[in-house]
XYZ file of C-alpha atoms in Angstrom:
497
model
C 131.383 101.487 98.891
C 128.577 102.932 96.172
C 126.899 100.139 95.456
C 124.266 100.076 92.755
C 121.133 97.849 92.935
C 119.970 96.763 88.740
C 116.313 95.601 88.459
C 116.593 94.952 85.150
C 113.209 95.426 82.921
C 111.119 91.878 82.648
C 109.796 91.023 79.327
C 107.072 88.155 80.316
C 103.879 88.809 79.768
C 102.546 88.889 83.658
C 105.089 92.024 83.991
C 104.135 94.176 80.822
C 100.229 93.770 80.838
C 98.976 95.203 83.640
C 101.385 98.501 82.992
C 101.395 98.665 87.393
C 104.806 97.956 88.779
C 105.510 96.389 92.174
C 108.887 96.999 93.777
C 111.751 94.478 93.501
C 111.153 93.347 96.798
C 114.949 90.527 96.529
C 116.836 93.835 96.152
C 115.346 95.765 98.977
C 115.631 92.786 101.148
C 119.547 93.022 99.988
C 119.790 96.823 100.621
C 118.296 97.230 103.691
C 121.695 95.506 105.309
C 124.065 96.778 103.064
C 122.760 100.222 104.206
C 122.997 99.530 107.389
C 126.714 97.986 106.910
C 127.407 101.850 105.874
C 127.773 101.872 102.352
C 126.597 103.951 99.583
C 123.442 102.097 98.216
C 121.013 103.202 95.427
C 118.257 101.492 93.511
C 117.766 102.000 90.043
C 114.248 99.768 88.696
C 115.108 99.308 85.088
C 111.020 97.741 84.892
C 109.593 101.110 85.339
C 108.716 102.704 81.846
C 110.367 99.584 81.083
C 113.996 101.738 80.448
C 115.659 101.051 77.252
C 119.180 99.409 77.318
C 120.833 102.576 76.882
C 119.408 104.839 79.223
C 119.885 101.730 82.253
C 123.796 101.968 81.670
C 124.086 105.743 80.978
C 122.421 105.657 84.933
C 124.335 102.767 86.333
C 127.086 105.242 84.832
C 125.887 108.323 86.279
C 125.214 106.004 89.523
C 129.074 106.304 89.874
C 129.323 102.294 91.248
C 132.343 100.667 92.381
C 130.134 97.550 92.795
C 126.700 96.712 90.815
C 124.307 94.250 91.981
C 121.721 93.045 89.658
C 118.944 90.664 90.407
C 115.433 89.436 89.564
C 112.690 87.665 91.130
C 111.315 86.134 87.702
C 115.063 84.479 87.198
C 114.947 82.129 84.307
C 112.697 84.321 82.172
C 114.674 87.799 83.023
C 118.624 86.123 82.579
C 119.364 86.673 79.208
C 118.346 90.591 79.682
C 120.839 89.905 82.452
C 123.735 88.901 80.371
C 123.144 91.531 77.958
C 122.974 94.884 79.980
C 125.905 93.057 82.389
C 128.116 93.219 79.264
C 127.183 96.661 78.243
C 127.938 97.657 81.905
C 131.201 96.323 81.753
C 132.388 98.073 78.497
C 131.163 101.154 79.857
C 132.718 100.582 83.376
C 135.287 97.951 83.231
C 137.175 98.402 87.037
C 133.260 97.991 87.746
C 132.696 94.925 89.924
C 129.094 93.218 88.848
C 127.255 90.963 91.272
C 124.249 88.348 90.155
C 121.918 86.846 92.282
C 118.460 84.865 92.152
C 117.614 81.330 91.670
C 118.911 80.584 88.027
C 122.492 81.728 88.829
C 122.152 79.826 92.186
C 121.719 76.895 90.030
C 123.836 77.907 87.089
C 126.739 79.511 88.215
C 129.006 77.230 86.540
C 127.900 78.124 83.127
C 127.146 81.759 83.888
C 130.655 82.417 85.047
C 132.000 80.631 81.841
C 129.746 82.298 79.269
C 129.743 86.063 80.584
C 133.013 87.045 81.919
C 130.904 90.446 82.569
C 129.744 88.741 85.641
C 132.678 88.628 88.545
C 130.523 87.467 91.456
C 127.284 85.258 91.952
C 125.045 85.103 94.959
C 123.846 82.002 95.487
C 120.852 81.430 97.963
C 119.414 84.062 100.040
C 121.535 87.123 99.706
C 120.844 89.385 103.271
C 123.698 87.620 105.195
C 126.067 86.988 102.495
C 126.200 90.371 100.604
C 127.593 92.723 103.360
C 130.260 89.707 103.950
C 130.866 89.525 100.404
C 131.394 93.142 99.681
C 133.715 93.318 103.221
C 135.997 90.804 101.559
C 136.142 91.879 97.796
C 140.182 92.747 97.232
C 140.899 90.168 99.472
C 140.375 86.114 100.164
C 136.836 85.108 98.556
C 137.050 81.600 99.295
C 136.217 81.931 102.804
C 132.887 83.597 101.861
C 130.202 80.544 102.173
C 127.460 81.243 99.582
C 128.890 82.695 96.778
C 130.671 81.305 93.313
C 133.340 83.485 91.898
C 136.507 82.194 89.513
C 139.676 80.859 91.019
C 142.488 80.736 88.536
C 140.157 81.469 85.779
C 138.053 78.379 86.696
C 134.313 78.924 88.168
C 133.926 78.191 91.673
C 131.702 78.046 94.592
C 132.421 78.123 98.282
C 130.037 75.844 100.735
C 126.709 76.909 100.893
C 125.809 79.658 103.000
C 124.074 78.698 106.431
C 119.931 79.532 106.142
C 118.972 82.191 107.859
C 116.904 81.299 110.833
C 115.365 85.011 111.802
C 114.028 86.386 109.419
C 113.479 89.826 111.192
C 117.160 89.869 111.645
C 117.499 91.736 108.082
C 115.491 94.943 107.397
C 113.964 95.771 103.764
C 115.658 98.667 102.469
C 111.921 100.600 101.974
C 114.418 103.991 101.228
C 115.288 102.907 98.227
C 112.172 103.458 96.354
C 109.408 106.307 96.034
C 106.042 104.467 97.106
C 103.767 106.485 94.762
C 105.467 104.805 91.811
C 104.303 101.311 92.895
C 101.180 100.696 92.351
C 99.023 96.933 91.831
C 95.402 95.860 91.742
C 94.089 98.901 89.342
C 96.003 101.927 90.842
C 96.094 100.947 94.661
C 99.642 101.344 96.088
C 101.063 98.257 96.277
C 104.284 96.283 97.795
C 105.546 92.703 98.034
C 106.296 91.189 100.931
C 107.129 87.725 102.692
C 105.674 85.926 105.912
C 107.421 83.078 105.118
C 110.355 81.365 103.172
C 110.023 78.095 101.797
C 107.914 75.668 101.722
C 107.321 71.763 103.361
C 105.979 70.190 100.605
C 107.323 68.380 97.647
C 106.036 69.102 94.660
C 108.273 67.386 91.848
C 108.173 70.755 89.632
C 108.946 73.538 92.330
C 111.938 74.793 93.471
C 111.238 76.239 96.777
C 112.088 73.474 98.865
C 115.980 73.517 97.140
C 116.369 77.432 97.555
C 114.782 78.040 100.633
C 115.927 74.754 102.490
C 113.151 74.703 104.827
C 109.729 76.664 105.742
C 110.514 79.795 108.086
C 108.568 83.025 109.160
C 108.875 86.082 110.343
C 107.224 87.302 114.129
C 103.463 87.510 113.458
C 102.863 90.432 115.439
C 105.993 92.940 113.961
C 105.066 91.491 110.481
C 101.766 92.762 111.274
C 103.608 96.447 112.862
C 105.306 96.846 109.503
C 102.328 96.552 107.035
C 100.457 98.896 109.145
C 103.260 101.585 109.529
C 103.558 101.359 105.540
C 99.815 101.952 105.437
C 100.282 104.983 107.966
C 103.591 106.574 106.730
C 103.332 105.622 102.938
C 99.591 105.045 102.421
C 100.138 101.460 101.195
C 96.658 99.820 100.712
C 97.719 96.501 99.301
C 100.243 93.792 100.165
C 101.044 90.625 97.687
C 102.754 88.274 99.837
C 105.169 86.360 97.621
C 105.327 83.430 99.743
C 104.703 80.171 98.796
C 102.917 78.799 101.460
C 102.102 81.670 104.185
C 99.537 79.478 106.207
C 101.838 76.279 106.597
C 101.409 77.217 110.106
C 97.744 76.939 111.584
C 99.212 78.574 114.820
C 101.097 81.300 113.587
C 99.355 82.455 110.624
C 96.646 82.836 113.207
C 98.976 85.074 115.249
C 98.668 87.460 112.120
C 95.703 87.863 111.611
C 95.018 88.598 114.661
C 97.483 91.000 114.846
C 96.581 92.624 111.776
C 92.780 93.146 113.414
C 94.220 94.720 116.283
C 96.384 96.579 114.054
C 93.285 97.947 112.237
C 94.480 99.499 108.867
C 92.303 98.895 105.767
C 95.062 97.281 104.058
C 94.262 94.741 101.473
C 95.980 91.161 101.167
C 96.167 89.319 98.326
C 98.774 85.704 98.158
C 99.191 81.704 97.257
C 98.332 79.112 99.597
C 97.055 75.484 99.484
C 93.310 74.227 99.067
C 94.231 71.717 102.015
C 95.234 74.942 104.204
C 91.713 76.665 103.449
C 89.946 73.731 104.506
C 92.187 73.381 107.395
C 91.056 76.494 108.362
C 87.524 76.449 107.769
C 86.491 78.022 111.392
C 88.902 80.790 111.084
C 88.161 82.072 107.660
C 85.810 85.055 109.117
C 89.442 86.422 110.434
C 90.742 86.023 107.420
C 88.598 88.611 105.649
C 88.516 90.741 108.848
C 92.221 91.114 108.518
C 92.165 91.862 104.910
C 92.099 89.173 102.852
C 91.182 89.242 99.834
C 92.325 86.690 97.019
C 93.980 83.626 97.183
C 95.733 81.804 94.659
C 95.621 77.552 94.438
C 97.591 75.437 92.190
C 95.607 73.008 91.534
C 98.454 71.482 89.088
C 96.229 68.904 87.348
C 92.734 67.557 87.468
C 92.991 64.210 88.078
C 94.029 62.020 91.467
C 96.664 60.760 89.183
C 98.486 63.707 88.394
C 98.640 65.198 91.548
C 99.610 62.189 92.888
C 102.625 61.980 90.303
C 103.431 65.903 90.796
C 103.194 64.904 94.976
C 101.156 67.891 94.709
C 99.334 66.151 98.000
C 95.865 67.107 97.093
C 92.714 66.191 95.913
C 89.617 67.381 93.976
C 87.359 67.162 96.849
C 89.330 69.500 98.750
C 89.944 71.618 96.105
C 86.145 71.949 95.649
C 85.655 72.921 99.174
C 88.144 75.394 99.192
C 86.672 77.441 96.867
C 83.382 77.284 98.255
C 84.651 78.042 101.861
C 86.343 81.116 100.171
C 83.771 82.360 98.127
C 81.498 81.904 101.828
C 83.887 84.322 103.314
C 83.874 87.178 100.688
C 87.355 85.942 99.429
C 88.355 85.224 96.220
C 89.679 81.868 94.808
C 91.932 82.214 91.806
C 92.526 78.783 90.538
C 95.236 78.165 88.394
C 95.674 74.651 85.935
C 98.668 73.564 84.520
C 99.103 71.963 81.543
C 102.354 69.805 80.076
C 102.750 67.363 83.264
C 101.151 64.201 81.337
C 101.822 63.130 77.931
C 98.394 64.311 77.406
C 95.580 63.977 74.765
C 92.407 65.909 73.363
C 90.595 64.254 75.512
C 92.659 65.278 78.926
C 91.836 68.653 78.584
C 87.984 68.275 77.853
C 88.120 66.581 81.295
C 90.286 69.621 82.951
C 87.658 71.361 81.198
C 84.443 69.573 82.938
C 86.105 69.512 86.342
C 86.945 72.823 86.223
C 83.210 73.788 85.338
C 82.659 71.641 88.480
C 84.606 73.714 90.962
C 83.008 77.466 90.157
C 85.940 79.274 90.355
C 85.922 83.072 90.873
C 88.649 83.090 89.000
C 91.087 80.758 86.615
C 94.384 81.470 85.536
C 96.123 78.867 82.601
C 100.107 78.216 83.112
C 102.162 76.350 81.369
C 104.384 73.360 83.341
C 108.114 74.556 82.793
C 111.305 72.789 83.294
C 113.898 73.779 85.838
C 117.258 71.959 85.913
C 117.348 72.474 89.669
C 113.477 70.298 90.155
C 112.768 67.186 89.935
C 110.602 67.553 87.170
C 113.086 67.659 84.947
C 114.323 64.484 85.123
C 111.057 62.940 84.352
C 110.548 65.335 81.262
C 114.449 65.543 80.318
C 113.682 64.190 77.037
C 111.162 66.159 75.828
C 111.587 68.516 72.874
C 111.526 72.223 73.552
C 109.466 74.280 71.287
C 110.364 77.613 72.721
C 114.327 78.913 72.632
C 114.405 81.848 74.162
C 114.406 81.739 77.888
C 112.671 85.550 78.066
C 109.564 83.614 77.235
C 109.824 81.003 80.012
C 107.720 83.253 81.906
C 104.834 79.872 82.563
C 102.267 81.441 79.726
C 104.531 80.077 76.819
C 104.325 77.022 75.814
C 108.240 75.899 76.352
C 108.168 71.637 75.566
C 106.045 69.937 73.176
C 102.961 67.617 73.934
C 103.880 64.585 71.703
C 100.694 63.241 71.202
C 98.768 67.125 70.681
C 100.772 69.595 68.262
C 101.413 73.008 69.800
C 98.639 74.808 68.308
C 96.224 73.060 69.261
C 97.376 72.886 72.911
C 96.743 76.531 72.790
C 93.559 76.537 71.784
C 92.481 73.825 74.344
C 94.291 76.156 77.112
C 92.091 79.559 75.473
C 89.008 77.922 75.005
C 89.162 76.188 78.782
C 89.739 79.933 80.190
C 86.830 81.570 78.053
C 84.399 78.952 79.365
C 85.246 79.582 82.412
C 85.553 83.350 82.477
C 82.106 83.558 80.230
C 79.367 81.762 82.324
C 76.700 83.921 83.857
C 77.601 83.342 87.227
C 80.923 84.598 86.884
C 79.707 87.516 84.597
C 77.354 88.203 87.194
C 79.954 88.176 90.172
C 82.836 90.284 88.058
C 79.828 93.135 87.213
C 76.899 92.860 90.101
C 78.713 91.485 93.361
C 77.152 93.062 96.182
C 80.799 93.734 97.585
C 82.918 97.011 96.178
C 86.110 95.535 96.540
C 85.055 92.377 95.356
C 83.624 93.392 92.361
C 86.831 96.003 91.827
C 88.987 93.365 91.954
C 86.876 90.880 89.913
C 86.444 93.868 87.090
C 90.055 94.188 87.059
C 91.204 90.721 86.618
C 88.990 90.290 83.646
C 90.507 93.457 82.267
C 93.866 92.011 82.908
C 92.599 88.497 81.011
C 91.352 90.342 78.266
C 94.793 92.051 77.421
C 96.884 89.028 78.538
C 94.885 86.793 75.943
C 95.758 89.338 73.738
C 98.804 89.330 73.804
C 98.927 85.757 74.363
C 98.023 85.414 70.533
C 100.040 88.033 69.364
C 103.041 85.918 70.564
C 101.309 82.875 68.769
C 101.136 84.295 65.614
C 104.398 86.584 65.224
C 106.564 83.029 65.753
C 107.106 79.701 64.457
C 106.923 76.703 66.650
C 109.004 73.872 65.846
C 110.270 70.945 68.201
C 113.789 71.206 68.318
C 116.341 69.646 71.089
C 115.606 67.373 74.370
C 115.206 69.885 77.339
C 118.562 68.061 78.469
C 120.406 68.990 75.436
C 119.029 72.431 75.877
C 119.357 73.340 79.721
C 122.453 70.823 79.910
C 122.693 67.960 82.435
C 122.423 68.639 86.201
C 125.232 69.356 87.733
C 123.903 69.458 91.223
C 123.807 65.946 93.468
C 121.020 64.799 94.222
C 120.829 66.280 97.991
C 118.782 65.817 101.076
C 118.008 68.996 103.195
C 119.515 68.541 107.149
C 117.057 70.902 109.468
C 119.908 73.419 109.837
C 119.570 74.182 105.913
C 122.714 72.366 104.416
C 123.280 70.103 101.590
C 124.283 67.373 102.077
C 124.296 64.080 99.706
């Protein structure tokens, strides 16, 4: 079959700023077996530029499908672009056959089946397994196609979940389907996404990773480390962001990495999210780290207080998350620290401590998000009745303020959130790191995340002042109830109650 891949453009902030693009790495991951399966696949990335409604159907048109697959990692946030250029497709091509995936139709395929009868087929859960069965079967019996939800009699419905997959070098990322030279991250290096790993063991209340993913998985150490480098060599790739959630959940094997990535020897930059606990973990290892090209690492570090994290089961503490950053910072790597706000029914007085611990830790660098419900978490039971403040899901990109703070009115939660980051992002010692580290690469990327900040700020308050805040329904009564049982993971990946 010709089967079109849709990257449809992303309107959050974190995708417009920094005017780089990074290639939808879900799709490729898809492609790669469907090409091998011997069909007919192309790619067409609707976020570079970003293209206009218009011109993404007139190619989808031009694409001559019989079966287009659309899918985004930033789900909630990109779905109602979804719904909108999936009904333009289909009055344009209506023997068309249009496939979603990602992690909001895996959780919503009931109602996106019943709103957008655009949308024939959903995907739900990892897609590399299921998508060559799925397109093998369309014409024919659906139902006995685990992983999927389709309508039966005009009804939505979804088969059994699909099994997790347990290799995950078994599927090869379609790298055909794009031109390198238009991905670029980091201030004009070439750039890719990539994953060691899949899931993750912990259980934070307001993450979904554990739901999607099942369990934590990852890929052989030493061809992970074969494939970065032959990008490097064959398409000059300097910089991988590893989307993973947790990369080092495994002292043993992350170790196999980096090690193989020494002996691999490319000057290929890494950049990724891990755990404070991990870093300290890993204390006498962190010189291998930077030898194998590390170079930032993101923490969460959720709240600032034992009793938050304790609430979130974040699992951490402040003590650890102070050492981390000083045990990266020792090693030439960067900490990025991000701080949530919106867990707590919180007060003035909340974030002038987030503020002064904060100040405490030294960050490198400190990124502001805002906590966002997910019907599929268990966060949002425990915030169900909040109000929502913002309506339209393209701005439930986590620097939006979605749900009220009762006790603090929106406003001024922003201005706690701006002020925290200037303070932090203004004191000499971070001036002087960003302008006079002793390190090139360091100081690059410390030059270009405050350019980033500056323009995300920006447009930050742009947003602020162009619309009007009001409370309005519960989260419940906006997002609906939850219609998935409450579910207990076995270790081969199904549900089961």
């Amino acid at each position: 079959m010709r089967i079109t891949l849709l990257h449809p453009p992303h309107t959050s902030i974190g995708s417009r700023v920094p005017r780089e693009n990074l290639p939808p790495y879900g799709l490729l991951c898809v492609g790669g077996p469907l090409i091998d399966a011997g069909h007919a696949v192309q790619l067409i990335n609707a976020d570079l530029g970003p293209m206009r409604p218009a011109q993404i159907v007139r190619e989808v048109r031009e694409s001559r499908p019989d079966v287009v697959m659309i899918g985004h990692s930033g789900s909630t946030s990109a779905h109602p672009t979804v719904m909108t250029l999936a009904r333009q497709i289909k009055q344009t091509l209506p023997d068309v056959m249009i496939i979603y995936g990602g992690v909001y139709p895996t959780y919503h395929w009931k109602e996106v089946l019943a709103e957008c009868p655009a949308i024939d087929v959903i995907v739900r859960g990892e897609g590399e397994a299921t998508t060559p069965k799925l397109i093998a079967a369309l014409g024919g019996d659906l139902s006995r196609i685990n992983g999927i939800a389709y309508r039966r009699d005009g009804q939505p419905h979804a088969t059994a979940p699909a099994p997790m997959i347990t290799d995950l070098d078994a599927y090869r990322i379609g790298w055909e389907l794009i031109d390198f030279k238009q991905h670029s991250y980091w201030g004009g290096k070439r750039a890719v996404i990539m994953q060691f790993s899949r899931g993750c063991p912990h259980l934070c209340t307001y993450c979904g990773q554990r739901g999607f993913w099942t369990r934590w998985r990852h890929r052989d150490p030493v061809r992970f480390a074969a494939e970065i480098a032959r990008l490097y060599r064959e398409h000059g790739v300097e910089m991988i962001n590893l989307a993973d959630e947790n990369p080092t959940t495994s002292p043993k094997a992350w170790r196999a990495f980096l090690e193989a990535m020494i002996t691999e020897d490319v000057p290929v930059q890494i950049i990724g999210s891990t755990r404070a606990d991990d870093i300290v973990r890993d204390a006498d290892i962190l010189h291998l780290y930077k030898a194998a090209g590390c170079l930032r690492f993101l923490m969460g570090l959720e709240g600032t207080d034992e009793a938050t994290l304790t609430k979130v089961k974040k699992g951490g503490t402040r003590a650890k998350d102070r050492l981390a950053i000083d045990l990266l910072r020792a090693h030439g790597i960067i900490g990025l620290c991000t701080f949530a706000v919106g867990f707590e029914e919180e007060t003035d007085r909340d974030y002038w401590r987030i503020l002064r611990h904060l100040l405490s830790y030294d960050p490198d660098q400190v990124m502001s998000v805002y906590a966002t419900p997910h019907r599929w978490t268990p966060f949002f039971q425990t915030v169900k009745n909040r109000r929502i403040i913002e309506t339209d899901q393209r701005n439930w990109d986590y620097k939006h303020q979605v749900m009220e703070v009762p006790q603090v009115p929106a406003w001024r939660v922003f201005l706690w959130v701006k002020c925290i980051e200037i303070c932090l992002q203004a004191r000499p010692k971070a001036l002087y790191r960003t302008y006079f580290h002793p390190d090139p690469d360091m100081r690059h990327a410390m030059q270009w995340y405050t350019r980033m900040g500056r323009r995300v700020v920006l447009r930050e308050v742009w947003h602020w002042l162009k619309r009007r805040q009001r409370a309005g329904v519960s989260v419940e009564a906006f997002l609906g109830s939850t219609t998935l049982p409450e579910k207990a993971l076995d270790q081969s990946g199904s549900m089961k109650r």
